[in-house]
PDB file of C-alpha atoms and ligand atoms in Angstrom:
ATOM      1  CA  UNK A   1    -147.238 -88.622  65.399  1.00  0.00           C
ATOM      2  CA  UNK A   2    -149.312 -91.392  64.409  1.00  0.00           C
ATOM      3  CA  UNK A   3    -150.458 -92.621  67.898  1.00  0.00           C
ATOM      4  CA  UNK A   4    -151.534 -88.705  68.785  1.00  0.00           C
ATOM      5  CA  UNK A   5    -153.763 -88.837  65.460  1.00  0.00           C
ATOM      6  CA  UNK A   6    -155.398 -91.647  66.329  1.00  0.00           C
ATOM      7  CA  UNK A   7    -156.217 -91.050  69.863  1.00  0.00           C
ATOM      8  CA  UNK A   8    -157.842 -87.543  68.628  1.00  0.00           C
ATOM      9  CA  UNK A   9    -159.671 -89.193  66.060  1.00  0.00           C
ATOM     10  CA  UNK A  10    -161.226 -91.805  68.599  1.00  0.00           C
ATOM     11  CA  UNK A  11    -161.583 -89.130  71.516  1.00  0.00           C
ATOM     12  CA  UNK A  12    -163.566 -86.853  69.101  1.00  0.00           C
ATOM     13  CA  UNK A  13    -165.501 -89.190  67.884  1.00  0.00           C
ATOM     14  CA  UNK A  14    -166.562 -90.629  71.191  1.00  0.00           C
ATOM     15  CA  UNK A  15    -167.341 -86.933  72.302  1.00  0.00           C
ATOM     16  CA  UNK A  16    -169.609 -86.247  69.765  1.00  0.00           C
ATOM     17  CA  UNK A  17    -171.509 -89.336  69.445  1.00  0.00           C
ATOM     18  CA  UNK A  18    -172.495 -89.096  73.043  1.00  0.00           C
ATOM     19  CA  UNK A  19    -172.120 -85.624  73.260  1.00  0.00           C
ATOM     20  CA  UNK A  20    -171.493 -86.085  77.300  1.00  0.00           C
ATOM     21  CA  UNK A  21    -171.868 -83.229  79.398  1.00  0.00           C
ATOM     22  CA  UNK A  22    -173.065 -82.026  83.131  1.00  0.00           C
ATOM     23  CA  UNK A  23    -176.372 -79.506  82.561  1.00  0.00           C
ATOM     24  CA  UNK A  24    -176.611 -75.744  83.328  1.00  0.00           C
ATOM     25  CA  UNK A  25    -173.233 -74.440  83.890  1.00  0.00           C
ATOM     26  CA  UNK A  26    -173.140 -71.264  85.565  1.00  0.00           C
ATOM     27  CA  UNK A  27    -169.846 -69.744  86.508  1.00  0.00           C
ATOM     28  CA  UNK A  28    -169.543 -68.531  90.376  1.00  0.00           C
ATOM     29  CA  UNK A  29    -165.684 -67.791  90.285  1.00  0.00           C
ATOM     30  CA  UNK A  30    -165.543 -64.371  90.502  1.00  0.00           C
ATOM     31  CA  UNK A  31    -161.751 -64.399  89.491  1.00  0.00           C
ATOM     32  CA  UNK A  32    -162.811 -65.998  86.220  1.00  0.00           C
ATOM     33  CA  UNK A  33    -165.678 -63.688  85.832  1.00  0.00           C
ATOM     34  CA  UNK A  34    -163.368 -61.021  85.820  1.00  0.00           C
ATOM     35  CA  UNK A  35    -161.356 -62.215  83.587  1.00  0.00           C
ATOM     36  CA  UNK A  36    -164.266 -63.416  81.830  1.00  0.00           C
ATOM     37  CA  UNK A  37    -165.791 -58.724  81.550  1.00  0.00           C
ATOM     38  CA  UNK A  38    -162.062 -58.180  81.002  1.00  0.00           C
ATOM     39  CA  UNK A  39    -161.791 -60.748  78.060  1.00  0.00           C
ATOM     40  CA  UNK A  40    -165.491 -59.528  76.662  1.00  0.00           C
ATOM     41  CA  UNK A  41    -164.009 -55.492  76.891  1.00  0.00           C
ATOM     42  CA  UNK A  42    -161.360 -56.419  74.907  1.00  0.00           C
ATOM     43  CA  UNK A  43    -163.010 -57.959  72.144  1.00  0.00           C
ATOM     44  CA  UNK A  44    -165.186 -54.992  71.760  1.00  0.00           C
ATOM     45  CA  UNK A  45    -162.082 -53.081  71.419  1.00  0.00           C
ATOM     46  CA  UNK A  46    -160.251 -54.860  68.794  1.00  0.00           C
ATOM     47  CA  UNK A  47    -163.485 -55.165  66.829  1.00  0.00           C
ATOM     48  CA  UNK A  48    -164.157 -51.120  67.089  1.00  0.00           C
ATOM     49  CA  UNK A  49    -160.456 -50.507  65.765  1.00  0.00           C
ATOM     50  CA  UNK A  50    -161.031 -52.974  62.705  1.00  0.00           C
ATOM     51  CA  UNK A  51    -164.144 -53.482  61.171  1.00  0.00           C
ATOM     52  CA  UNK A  52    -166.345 -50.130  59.542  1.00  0.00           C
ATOM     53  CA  UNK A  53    -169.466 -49.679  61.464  1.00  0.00           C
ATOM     54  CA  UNK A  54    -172.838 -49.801  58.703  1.00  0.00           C
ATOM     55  CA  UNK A  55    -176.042 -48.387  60.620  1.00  0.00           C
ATOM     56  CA  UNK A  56    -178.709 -50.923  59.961  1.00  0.00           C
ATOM     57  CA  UNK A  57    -182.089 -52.503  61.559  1.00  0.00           C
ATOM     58  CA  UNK A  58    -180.479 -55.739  60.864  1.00  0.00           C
ATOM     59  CA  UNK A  59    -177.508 -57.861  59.911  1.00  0.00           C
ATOM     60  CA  UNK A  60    -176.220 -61.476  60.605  1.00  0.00           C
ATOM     61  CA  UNK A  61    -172.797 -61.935  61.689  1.00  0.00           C
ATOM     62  CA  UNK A  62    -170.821 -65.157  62.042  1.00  0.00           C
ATOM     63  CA  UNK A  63    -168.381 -66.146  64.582  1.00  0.00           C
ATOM     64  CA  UNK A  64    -166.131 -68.915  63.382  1.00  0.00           C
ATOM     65  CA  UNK A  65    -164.293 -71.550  65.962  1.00  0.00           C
ATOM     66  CA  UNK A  66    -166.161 -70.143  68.964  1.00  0.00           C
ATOM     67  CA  UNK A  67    -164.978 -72.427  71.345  1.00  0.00           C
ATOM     68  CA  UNK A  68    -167.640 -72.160  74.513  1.00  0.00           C
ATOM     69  CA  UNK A  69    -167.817 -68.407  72.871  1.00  0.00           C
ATOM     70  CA  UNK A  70    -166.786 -67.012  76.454  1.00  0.00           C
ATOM     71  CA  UNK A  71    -166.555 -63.336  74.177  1.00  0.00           C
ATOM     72  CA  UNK A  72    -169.874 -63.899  72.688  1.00  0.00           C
ATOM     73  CA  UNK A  73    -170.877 -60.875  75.085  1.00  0.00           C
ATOM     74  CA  UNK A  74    -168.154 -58.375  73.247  1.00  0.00           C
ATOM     75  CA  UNK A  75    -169.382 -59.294  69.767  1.00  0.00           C
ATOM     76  CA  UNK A  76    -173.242 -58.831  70.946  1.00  0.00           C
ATOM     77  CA  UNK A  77    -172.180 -55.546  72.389  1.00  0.00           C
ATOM     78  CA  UNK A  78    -170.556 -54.011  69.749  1.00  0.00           C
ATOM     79  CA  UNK A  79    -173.110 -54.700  66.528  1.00  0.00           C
ATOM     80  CA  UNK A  80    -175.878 -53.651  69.103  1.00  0.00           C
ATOM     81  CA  UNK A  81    -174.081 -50.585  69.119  1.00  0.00           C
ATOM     82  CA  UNK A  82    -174.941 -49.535  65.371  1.00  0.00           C
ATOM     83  CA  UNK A  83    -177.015 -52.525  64.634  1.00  0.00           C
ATOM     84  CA  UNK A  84    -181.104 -52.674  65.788  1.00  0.00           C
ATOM     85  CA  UNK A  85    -181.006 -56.428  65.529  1.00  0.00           C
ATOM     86  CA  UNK A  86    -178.109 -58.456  65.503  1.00  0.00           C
ATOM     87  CA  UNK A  87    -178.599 -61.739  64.528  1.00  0.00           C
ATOM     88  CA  UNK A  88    -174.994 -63.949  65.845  1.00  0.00           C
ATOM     89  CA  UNK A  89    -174.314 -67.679  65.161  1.00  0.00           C
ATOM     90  CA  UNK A  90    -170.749 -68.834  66.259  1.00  0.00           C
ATOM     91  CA  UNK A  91    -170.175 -71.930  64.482  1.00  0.00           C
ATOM     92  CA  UNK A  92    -167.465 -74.950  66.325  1.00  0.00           C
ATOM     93  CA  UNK A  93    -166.589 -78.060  65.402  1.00  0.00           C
ATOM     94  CA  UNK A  94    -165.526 -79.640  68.995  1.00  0.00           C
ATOM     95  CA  UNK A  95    -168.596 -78.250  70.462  1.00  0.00           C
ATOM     96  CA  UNK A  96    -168.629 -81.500  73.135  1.00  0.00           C
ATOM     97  CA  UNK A  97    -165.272 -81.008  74.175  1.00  0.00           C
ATOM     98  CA  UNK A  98    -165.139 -81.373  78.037  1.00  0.00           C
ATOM     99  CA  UNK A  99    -163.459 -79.285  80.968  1.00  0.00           C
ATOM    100  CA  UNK A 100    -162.262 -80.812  83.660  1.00  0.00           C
ATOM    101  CA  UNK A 101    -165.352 -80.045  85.800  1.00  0.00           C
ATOM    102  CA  UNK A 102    -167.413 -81.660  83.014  1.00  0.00           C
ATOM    103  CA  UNK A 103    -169.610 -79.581  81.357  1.00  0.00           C
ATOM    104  CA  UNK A 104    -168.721 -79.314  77.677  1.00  0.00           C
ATOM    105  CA  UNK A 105    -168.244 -76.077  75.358  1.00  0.00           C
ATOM    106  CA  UNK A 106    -172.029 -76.485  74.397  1.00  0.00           C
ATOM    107  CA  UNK A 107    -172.804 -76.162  77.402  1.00  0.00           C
ATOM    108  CA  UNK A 108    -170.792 -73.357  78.704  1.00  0.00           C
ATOM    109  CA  UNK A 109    -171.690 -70.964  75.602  1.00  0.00           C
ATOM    110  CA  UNK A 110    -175.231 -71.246  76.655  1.00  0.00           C
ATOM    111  CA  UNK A 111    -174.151 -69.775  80.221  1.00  0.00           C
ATOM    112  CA  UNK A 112    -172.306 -67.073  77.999  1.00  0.00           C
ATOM    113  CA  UNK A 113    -174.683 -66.530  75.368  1.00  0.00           C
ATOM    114  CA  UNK A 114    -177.535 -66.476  77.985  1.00  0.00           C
ATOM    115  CA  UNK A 115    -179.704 -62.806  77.751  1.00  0.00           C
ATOM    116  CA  UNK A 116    -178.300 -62.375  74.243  1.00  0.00           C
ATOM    117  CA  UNK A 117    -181.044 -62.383  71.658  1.00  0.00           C
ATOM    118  CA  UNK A 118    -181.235 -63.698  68.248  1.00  0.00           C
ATOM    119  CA  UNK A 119    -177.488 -65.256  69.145  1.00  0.00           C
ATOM    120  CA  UNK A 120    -177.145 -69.305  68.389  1.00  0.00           C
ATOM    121  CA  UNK A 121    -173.897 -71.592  69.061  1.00  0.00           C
ATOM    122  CA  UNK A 122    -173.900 -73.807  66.400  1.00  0.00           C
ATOM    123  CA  UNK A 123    -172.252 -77.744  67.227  1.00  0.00           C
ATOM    124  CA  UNK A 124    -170.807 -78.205  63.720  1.00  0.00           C
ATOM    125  CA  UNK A 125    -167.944 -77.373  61.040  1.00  0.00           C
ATOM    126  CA  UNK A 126    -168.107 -74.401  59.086  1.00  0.00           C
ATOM    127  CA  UNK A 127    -168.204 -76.449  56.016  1.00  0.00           C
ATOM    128  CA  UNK A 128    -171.888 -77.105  56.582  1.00  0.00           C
ATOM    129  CA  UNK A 129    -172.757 -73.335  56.888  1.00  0.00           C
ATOM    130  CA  UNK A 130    -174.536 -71.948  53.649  1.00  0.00           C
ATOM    131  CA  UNK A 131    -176.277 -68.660  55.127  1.00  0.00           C
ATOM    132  CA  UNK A 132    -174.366 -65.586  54.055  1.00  0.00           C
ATOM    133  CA  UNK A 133    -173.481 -62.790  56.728  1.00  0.00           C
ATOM    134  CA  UNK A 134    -172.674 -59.244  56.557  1.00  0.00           C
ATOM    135  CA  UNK A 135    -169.767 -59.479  58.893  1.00  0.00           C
ATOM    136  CA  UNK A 136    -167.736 -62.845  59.696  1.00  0.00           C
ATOM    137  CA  UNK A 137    -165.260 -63.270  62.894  1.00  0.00           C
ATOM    138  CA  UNK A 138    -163.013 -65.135  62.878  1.00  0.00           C
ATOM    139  CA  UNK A 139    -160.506 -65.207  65.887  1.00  0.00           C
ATOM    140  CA  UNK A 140    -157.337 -67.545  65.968  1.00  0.00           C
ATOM    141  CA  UNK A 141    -158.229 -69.669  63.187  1.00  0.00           C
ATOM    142  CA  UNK A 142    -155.645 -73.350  62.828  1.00  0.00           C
ATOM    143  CA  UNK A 143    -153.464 -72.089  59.533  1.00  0.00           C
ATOM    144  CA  UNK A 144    -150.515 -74.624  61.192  1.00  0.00           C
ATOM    145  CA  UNK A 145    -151.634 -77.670  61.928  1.00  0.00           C
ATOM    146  CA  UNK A 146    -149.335 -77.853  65.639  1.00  0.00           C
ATOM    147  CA  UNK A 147    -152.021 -76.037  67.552  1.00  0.00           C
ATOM    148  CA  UNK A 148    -154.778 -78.231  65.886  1.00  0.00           C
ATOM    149  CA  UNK A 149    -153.363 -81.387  67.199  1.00  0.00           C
ATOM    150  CA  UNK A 150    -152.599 -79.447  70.283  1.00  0.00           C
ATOM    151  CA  UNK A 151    -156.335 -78.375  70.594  1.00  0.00           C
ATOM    152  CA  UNK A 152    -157.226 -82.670  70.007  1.00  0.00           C
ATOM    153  CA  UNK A 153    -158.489 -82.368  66.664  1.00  0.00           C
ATOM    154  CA  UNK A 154    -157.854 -84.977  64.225  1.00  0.00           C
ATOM    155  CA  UNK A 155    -155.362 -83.898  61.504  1.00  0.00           C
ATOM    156  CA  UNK A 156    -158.357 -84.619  58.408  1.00  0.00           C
ATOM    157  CA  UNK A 157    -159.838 -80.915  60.392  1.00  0.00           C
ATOM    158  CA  UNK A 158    -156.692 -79.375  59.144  1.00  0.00           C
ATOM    159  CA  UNK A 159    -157.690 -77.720  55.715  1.00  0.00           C
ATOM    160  CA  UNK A 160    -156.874 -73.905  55.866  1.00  0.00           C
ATOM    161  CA  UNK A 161    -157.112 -73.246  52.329  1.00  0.00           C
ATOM    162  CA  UNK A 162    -160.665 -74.816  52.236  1.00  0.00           C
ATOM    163  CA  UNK A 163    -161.958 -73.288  55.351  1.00  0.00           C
ATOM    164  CA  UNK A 164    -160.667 -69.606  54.157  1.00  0.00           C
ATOM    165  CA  UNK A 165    -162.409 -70.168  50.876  1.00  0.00           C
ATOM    166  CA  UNK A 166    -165.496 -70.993  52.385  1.00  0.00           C
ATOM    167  CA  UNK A 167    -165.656 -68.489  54.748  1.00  0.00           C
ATOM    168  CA  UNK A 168    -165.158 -65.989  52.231  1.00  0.00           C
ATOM    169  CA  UNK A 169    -168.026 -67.377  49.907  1.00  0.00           C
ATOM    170  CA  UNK A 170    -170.431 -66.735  52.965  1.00  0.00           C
ATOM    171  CA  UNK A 171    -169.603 -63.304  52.903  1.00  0.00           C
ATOM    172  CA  UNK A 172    -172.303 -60.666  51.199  1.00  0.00           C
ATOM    173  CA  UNK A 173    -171.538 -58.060  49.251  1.00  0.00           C
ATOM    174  CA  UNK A 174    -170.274 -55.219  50.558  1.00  0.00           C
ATOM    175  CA  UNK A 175    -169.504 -57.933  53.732  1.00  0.00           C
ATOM    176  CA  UNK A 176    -166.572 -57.550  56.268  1.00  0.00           C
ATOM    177  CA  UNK A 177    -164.156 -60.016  57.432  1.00  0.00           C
ATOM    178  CA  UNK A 178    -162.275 -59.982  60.171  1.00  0.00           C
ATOM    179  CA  UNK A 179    -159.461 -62.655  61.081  1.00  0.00           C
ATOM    180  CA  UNK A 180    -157.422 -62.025  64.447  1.00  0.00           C
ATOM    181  CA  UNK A 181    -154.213 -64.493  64.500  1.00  0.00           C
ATOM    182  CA  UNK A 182    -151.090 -65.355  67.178  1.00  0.00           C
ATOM    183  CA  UNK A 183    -148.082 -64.706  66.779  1.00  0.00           C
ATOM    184  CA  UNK A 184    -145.980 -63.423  63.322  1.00  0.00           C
ATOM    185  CA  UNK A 185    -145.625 -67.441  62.085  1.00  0.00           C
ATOM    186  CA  UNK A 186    -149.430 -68.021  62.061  1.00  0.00           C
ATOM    187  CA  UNK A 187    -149.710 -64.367  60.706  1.00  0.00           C
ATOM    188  CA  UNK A 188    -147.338 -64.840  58.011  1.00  0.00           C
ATOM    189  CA  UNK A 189    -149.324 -68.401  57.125  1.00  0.00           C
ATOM    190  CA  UNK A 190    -152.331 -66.462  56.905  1.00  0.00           C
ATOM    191  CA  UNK A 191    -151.295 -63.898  54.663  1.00  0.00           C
ATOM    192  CA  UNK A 192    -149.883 -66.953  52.176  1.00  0.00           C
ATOM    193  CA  UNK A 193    -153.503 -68.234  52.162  1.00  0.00           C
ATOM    194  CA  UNK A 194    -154.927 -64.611  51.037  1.00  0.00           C
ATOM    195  CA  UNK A 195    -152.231 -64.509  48.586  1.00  0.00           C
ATOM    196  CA  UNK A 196    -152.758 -68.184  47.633  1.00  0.00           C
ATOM    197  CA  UNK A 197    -156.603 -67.615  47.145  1.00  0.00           C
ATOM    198  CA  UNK A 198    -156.531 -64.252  45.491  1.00  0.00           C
ATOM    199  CA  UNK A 199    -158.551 -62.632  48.260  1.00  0.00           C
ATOM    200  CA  UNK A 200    -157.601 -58.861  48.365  1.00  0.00           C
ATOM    201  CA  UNK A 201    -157.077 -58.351  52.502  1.00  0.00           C
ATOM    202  CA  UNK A 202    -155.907 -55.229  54.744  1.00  0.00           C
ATOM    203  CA  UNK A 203    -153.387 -55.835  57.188  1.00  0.00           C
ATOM    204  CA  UNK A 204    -153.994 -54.148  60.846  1.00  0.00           C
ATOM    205  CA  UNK A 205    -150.779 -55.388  62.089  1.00  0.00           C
ATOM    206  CA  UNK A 206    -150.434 -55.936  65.497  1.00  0.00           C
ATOM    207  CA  UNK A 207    -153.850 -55.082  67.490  1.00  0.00           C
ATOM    208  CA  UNK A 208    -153.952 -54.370  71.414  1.00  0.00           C
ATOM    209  CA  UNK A 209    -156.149 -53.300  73.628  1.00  0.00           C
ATOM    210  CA  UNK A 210    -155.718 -51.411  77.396  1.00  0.00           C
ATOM    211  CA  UNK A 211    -158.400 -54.062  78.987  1.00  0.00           C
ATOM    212  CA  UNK A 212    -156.122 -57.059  78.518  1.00  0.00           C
ATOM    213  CA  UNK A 213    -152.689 -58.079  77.033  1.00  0.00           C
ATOM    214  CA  UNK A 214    -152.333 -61.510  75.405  1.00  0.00           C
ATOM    215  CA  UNK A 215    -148.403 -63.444  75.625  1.00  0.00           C
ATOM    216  CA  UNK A 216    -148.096 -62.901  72.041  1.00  0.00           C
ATOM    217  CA  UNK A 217    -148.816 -60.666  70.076  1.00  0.00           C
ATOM    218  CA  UNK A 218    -152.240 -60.501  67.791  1.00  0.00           C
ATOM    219  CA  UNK A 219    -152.556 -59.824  64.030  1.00  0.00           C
ATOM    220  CA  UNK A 220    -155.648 -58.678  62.362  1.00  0.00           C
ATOM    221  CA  UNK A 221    -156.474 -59.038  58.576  1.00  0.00           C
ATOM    222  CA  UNK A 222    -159.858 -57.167  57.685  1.00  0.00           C
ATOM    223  CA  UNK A 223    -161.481 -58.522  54.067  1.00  0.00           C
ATOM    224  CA  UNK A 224    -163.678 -56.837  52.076  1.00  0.00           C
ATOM    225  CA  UNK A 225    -166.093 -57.894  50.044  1.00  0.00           C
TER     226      UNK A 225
HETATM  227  C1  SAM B 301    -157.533 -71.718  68.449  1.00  0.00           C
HETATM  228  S1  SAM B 301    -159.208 -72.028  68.749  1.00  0.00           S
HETATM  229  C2  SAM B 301    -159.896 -70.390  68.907  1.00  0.00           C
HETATM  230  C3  SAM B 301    -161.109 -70.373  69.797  1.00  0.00           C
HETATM  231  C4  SAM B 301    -161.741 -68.998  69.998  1.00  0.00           C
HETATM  232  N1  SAM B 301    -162.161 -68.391  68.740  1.00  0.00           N
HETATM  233  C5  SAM B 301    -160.813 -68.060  70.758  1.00  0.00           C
HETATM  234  O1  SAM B 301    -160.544 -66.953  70.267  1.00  0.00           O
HETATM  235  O2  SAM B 301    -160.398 -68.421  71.863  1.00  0.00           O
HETATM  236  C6  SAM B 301    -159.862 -72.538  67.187  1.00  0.00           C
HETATM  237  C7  SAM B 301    -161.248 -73.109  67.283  1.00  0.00           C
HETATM  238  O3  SAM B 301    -161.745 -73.379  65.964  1.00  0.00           O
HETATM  239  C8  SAM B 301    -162.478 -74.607  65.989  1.00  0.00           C
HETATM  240  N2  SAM B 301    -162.534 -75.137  64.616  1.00  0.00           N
HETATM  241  C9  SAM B 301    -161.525 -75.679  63.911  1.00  0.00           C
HETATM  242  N3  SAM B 301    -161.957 -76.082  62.699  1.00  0.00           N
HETATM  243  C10 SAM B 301    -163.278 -75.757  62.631  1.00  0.00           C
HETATM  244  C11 SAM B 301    -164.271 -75.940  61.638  1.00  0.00           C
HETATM  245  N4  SAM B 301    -164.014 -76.538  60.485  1.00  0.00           N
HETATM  246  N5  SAM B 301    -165.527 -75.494  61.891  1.00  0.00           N
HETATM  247  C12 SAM B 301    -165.809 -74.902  63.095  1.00  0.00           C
HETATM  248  N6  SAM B 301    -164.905 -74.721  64.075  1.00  0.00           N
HETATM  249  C13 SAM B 301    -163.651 -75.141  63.846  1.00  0.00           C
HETATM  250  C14 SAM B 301    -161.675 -75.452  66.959  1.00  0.00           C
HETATM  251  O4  SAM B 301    -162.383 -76.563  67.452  1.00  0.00           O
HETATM  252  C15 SAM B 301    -161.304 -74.433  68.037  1.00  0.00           C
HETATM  253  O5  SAM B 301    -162.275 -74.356  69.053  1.00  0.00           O
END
C-alpha cells in the first residue's frame, strides 16, 4: 500500500537523521541470553556444514543485513577456528532501528560484538561497501519485497538483483559465499536471481542444526568464486 510506503519512508528517515537511541545496552535476561548462546551455537553449525575451511593468518569476512548482529559471536567463533586473525564487518542499512526498550540495533551489536577483535558493525547499505572479502554471509537476505515492508523499509531498499550483484563483486578470488534463506518461496526467488545473474551457486538444501530449530525451514546456497 501506498500509505505503508510512506510511513516507512518518513519513519526511516527520521531514525537515521537523529539516529535516537538509549547508551550501553547490556542484556541481563538470562532467558534471552540463552537463547541468545543457543542462537550463536547454531550459527557456528550451519556455517561448519557449508562453507570450506582455508587455514590462514588472516582474512576479512562480511556479514550482510546484520541486524543488531546478535550471532556476531558464532561467526567470530568459527573463522577463529582456522583463521589467526579474523577481520568481521557486518554491514545494515536500518542500523537506528529502535526496540521497544529503546536502544537501537547500533547499539545492541556493540553489547554483542563487545570482546570480539578486529569485528566492526557498519550503519550503512551494502551498496557503499567497496573492500573485497574472502568469505561473505549473508543470512535471510529481502529477495520478496513482503518481508521488507514488513521489516519498515521503504520499498526504493528493495533491489535484489542489484544487491546480489554487488555482493558478489566484493568477493575475492577463490572467495566463498554463503546465503541462508526462509522458507522454499524465498529459496526458489533466490535461485532465479543466481540464474538471472549467471552466478554458478551450490545448493545445500535445507540446513539444521541440533542447538535450535527455526518455524521454517532454512536454505543455504554456497558461491564460489
Ligand atoms: C530479514 S533481516 C535478517 C537479519 C539477520 N541477518 C538475521 O539473520 O536475523 C534482513 C536485514 O537486512 C538489512 N538490509 C536490507 N537491505 C540492506 C542493504 N542494502 N544494506 C545493508 N543491510 C540491508 C535489513 O535492514 C535487515 O536488518
Amino acid at each position: 500500500m501506498v500509505f505503508e510506503n510512506i510511513k516507512n519512508s518518513i519513519d526511516f528517515f527520521i531514525r537515521n537523521k537523529t539516529k535516537f537511541s538509549r547508551k550501553n545496552f547490556v542484556e541481563k535476561d538470562e532467558k534471552i541470553l540463552f537463547r541468545n548462546y543457543l542462537e550463536n551455537l547454531y550459527t557456528y553449525d550451519i556455517l561448519e556444514q557449508c562453507l570450506d575451511k582455508h587455514q590462514s593468518d588472516s582474512a576479512k569476512i562480511l556479514d550482510i543485513g546484520s541486524k543488531n548482529w546478535f550471532y556476531a559471536k558464532g561467526e567470530y567463533s568459527f573463522f577463529k577456528s582456522f583463521v589467526q586473525t579474523p577481520c568481521l564487518d557486518g554491514v545494515e542499512i536500518d542500523a537506528f532501528r529502535l526496540y521497544s526498550n529503546l536502544y537501537s540495533r547500533y547499539e545492541s551489536a556493540k553489547f554483542y560484538t563487545k570482546n570480539l577483535k578486529n569485528t566492526n558493525y557498519i550503519a550503512g547499505d551494502l551498496l557503499s561497501i567497496s573492500d573485497t572479502y574472502d568469505y561473505i554471509i549473508w543470512f535471510l537476505p529481502f529477495v520478496t519485497i513482503e518481508p521488507l515492508k514488513y521489516w519498515g523499509l521503504p520499498e526504493k531498499y528493495f533491489m535484489p538483483e542489484k544487491l546480489l550483484y554487488h555482493a558478489f563483486s566484493l568477493l575475492k578470488n577463490g572467495g566463498q559465499m554463503l546465503i541462508v534463506n526462509q522458507g522454499e518461496k524465498e529459496a526458489s526467488a533466490q535461485k532465479l536471481l543466481f540464474e538471472k545473474l549467471n552466478i554458478k551457486y551450490t545448493e545445500k538444501g535445507i540446513v539444521k542444526s541440533d542447538f535450535l530449530e527455526y518455524k521454517n525451514d532454512r536454505y543455504a546456497f554456497v558461491t564460489d568464486r
